[in-house]
Each structure stands twice: as C-alpha cells, then as structure tokens.
PDB file of C-alpha atoms in Angstrom:
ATOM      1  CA  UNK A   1       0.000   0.000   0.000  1.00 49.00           C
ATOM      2  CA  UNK A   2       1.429   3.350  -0.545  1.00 52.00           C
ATOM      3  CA  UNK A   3       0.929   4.582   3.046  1.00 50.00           C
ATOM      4  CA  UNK A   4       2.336   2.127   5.092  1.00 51.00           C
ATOM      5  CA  UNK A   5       5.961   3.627   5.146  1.00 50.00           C
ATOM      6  CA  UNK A   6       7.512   0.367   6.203  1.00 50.00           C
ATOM      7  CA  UNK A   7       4.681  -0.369   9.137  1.00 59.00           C
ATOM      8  CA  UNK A   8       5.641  -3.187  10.958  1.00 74.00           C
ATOM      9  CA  UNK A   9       2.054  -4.794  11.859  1.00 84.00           C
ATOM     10  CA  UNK A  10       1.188  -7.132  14.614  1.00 87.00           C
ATOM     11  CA  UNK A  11      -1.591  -9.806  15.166  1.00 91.00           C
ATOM     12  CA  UNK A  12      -2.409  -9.916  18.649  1.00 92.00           C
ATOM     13  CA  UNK A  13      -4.134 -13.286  19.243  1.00 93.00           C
ATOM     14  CA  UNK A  14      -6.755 -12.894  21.729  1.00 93.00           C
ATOM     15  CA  UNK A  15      -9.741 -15.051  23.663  1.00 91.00           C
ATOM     16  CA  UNK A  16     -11.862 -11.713  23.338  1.00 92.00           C
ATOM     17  CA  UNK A  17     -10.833 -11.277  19.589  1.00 95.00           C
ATOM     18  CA  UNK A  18      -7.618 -10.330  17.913  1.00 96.00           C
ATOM     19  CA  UNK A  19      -6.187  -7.175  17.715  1.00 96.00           C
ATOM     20  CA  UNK A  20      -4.549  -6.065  14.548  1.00 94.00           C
ATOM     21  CA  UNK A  21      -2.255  -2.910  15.145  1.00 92.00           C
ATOM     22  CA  UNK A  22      -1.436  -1.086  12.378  1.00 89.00           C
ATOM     23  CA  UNK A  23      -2.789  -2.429   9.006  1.00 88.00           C
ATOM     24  CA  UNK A  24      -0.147  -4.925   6.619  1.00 87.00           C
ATOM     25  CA  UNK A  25      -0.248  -4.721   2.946  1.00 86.00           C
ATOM     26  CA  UNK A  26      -3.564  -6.656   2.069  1.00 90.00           C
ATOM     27  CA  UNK A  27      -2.015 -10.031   0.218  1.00 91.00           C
ATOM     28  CA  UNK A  28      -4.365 -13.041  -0.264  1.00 94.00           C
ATOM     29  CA  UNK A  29      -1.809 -15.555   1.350  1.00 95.00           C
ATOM     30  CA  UNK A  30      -1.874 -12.852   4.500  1.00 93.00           C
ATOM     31  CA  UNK A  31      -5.107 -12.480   4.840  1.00 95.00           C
ATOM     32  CA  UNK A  32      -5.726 -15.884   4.591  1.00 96.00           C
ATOM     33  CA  UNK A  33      -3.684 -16.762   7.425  1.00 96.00           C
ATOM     34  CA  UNK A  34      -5.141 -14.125   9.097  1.00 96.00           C
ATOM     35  CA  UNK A  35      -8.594 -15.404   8.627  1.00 96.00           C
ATOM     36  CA  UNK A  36      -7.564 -19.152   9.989  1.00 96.00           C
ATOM     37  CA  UNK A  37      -5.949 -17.222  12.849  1.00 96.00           C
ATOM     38  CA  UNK A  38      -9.475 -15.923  13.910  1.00 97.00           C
ATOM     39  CA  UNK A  39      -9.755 -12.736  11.706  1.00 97.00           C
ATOM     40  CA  UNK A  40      -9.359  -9.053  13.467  1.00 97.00           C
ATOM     41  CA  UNK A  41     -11.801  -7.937  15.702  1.00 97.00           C
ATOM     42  CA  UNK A  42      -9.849  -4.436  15.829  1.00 97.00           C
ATOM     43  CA  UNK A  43      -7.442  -2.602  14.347  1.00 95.00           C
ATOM     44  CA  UNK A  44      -5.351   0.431  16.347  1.00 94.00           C
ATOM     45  CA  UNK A  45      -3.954   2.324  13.301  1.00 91.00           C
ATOM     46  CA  UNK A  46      -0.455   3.764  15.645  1.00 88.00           C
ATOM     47  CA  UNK A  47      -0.163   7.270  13.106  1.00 82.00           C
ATOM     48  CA  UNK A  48      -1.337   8.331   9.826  1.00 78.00           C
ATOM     49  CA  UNK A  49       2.355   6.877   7.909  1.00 74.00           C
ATOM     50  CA  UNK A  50       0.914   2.947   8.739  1.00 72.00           C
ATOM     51  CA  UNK A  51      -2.584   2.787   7.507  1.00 82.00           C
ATOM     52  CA  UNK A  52      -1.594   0.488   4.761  1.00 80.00           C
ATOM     53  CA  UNK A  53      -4.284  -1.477   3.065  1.00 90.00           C
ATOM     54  CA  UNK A  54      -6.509  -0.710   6.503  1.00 92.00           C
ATOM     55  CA  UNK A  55      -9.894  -0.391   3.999  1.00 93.00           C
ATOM     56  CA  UNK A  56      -9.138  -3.773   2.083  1.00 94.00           C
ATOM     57  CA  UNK A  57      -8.699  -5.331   5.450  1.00 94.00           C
ATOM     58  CA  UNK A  58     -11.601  -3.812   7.073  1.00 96.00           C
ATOM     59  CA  UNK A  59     -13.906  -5.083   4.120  1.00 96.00           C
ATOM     60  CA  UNK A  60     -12.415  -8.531   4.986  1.00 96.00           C
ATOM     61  CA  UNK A  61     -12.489  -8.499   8.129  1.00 97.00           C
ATOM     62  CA  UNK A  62     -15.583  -6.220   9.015  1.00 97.00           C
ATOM     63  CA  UNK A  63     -13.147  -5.142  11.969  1.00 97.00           C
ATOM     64  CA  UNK A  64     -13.716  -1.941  13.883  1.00 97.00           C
ATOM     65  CA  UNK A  65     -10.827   0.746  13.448  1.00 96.00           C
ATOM     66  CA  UNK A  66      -9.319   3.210  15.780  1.00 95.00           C
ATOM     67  CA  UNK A  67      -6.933   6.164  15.543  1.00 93.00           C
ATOM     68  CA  UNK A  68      -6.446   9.094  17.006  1.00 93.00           C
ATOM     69  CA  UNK A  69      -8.371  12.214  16.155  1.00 93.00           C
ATOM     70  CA  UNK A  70      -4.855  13.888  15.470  1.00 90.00           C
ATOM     71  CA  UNK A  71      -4.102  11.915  12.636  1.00 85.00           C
ATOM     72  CA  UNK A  72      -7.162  11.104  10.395  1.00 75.00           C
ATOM     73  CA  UNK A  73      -6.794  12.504   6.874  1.00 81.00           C
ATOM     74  CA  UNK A  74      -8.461  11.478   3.648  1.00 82.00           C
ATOM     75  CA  UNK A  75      -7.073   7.799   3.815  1.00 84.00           C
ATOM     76  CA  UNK A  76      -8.646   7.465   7.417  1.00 86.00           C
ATOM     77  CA  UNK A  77     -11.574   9.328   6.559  1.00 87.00           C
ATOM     78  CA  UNK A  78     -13.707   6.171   7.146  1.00 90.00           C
ATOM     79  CA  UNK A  79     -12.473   5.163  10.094  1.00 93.00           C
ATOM     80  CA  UNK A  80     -14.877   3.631  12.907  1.00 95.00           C
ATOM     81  CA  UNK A  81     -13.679   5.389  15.801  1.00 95.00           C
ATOM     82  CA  UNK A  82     -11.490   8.092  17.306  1.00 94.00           C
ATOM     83  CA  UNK A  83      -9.951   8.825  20.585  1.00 94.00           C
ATOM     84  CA  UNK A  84      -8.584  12.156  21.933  1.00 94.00           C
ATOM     85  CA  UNK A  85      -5.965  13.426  24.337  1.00 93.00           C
ATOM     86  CA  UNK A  86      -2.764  12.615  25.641  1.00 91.00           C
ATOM     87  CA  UNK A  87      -3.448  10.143  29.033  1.00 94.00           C
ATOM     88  CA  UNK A  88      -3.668   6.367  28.269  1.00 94.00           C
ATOM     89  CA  UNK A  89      -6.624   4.342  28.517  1.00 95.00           C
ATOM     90  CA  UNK A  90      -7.859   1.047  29.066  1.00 96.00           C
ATOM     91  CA  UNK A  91      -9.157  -0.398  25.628  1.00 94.00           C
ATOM     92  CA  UNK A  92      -9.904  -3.942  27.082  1.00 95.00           C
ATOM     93  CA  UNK A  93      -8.881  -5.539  30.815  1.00 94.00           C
ATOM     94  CA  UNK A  94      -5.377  -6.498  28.715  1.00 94.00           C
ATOM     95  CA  UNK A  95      -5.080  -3.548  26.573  1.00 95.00           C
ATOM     96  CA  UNK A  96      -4.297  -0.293  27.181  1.00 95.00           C
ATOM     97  CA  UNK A  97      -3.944   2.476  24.257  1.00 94.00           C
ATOM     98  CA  UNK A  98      -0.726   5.153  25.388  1.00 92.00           C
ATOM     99  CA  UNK A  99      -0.734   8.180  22.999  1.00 91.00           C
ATOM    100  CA  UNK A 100       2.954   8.868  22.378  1.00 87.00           C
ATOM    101  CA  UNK A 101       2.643  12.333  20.048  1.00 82.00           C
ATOM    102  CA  UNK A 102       6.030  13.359  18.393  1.00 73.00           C
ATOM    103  CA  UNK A 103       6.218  11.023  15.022  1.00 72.00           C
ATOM    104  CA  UNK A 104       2.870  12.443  14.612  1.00 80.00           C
ATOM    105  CA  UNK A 105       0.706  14.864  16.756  1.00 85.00           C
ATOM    106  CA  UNK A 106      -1.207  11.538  17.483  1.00 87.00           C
ATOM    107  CA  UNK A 107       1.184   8.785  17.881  1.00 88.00           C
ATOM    108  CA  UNK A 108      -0.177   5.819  19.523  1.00 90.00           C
ATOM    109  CA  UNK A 109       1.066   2.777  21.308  1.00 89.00           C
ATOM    110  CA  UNK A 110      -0.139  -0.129  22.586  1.00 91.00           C
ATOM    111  CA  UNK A 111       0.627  -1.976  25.299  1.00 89.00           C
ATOM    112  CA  UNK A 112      -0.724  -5.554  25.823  1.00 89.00           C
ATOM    113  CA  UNK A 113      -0.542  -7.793  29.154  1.00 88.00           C
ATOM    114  CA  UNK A 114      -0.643 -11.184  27.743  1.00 80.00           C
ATOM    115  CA  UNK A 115       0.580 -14.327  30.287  1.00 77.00           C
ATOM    116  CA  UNK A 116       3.487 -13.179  32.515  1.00 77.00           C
ATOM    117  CA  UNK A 117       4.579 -10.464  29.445  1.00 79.00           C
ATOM    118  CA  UNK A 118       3.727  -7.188  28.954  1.00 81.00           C
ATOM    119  CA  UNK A 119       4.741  -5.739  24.827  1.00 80.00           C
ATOM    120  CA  UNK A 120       4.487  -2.308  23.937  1.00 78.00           C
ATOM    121  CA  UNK A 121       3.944  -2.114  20.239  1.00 80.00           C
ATOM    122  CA  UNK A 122       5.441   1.488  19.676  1.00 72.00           C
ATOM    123  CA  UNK A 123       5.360   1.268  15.783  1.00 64.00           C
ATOM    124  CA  UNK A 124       7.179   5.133  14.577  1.00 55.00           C
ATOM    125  CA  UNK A 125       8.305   5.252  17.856  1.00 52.00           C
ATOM    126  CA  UNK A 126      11.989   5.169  18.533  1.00 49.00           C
ATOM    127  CA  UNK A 127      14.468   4.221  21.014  1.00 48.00           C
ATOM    128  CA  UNK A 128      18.637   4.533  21.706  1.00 45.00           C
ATOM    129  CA  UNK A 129      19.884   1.089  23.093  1.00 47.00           C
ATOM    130  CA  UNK A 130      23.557   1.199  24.093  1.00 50.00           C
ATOM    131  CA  UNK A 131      24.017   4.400  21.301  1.00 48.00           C
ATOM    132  CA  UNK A 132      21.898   3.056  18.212  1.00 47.00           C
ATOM    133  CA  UNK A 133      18.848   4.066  17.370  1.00 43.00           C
ATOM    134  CA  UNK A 134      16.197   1.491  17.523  1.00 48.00           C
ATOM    135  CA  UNK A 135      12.389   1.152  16.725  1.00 49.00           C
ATOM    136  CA  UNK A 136       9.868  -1.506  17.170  1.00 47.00           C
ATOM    137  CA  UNK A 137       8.641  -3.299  20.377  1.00 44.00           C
ATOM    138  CA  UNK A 138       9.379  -2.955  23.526  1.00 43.00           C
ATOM    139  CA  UNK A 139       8.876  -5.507  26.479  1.00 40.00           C
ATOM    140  CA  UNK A 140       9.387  -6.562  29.815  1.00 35.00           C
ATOM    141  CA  UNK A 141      12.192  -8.900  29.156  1.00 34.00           C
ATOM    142  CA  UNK A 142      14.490  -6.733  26.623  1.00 36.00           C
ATOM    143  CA  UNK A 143      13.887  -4.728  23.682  1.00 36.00           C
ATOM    144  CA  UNK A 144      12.641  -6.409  20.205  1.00 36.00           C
ATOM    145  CA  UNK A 145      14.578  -4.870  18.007  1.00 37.00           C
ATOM    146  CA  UNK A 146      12.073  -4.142  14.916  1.00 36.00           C
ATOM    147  CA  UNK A 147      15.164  -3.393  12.087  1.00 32.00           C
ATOM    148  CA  UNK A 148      18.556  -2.615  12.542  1.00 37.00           C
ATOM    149  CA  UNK A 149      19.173   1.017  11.582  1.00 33.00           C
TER     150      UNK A 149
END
C-alpha cells in the first residue's frame, strides 16, 4: 500500500478477539492466514504513515478501526472510531492504548498484558539502546529490536 511507510504490523491473538495494530499490505496468502488465525476484531492504526491497506482489510475483516483524532486525513476518513488526548486508557482488561505524540501529533502505542509479558507495540516510535537508534517493540524482558538502523 502506498501509506504504510515500512509499518511493521502485529496480530495480537486474543480469547476476546484479535487485535490487529497497524494495518499490513492486504495479500491473499496474509489475509488468509489471518482469517484461519481468527480474523481481526480491531485494528489500532499507531499514526497516519501505517494505515496500509486498513480499507481492504476492514472489508475482509468487518473489523472496527481506531486512531487518534490527530491523525485522520483522507485515507482514514472512514475510520470507525477516534480517541482524543494525551493520558492512556484502558481499551480492554489487557489492553491499554498510550498516545505517544512526536512522530505524529497523534502517535499511539499499545501496550498488551498477555501471560506473565507485557509488549508495547510502539510502531514510529523510537528508542537509543547502548548508542543506536532502535524502533519496534518494547517488552518486559528486553527490547525487540524491529530493524537494525
């Protein structure tokens, strides 16, 4: 898709429905997978630069998506559902949305409590580990390094 500027999507498998954050380019062998996965139940669309394919997904899908009210633009104009502000919220008992503005006035991360682990997807979001500059995931037990830069 031409606005996913190297968006690094995640499937979040879930008992109360998967989580897609950001949206991946919209293959047929993806989506597939996808679908015997469970489908998406919602997508978190981190910044405008990673929309991707979030329509073609959506259509597949029928899955509700969120982004921030900072960030829509004509490629998000049909998006389900926006959220404001700068404190993080609770999305579901194991989710909780953390607006990070700087890559974009409304930046957005995710973190997820899954098991004994706790990942922050932090997708245009960036980090300095031991002087290089990182980006991806963060969790409890190290940093996921997303691409070396």
């Amino acid at each position: 898709a031409e606005i996913t500027l190297g968006a690094w999507s995640r499937l979040l498998r879930r008992h109360d429905g998967n989580v897609l954050v950001d949206s991946p380019r919209a293959a047929t062998a993806l989506l597939d997978r996808i679908d015997a996965l469970g489908g998406v139940r919602r997508m978190l669309l981190t910044h405008s630069d990673d929309v991707g394919d979030h329509e073609r997904l959506h259509a597949r899908f029928r899955c509700e998506r969120w982004i921030h009210q900072a960030d829509p633009d004509a490629s998000t104009a049909s998006v389900e559902r926006t959220f404001s502000g700068h404190a993080p919220f609770a999305w579901a008992p194991d989710l909780t949305v953390v607006p990070v503005p700087g890559h974009t006035e409304g930046s957005s991360a995710l973190l997820w409590r899954a098991r004994d682990l706790q990942i922050l997807k932090t997708n245009g979001v960036v980090a300095f580990v031991e002087n290089r500059f990182e980006g991806g995931c963060l969790c409890a037990a190290g940093f996921w390094r997303a691409r070396g830069r």
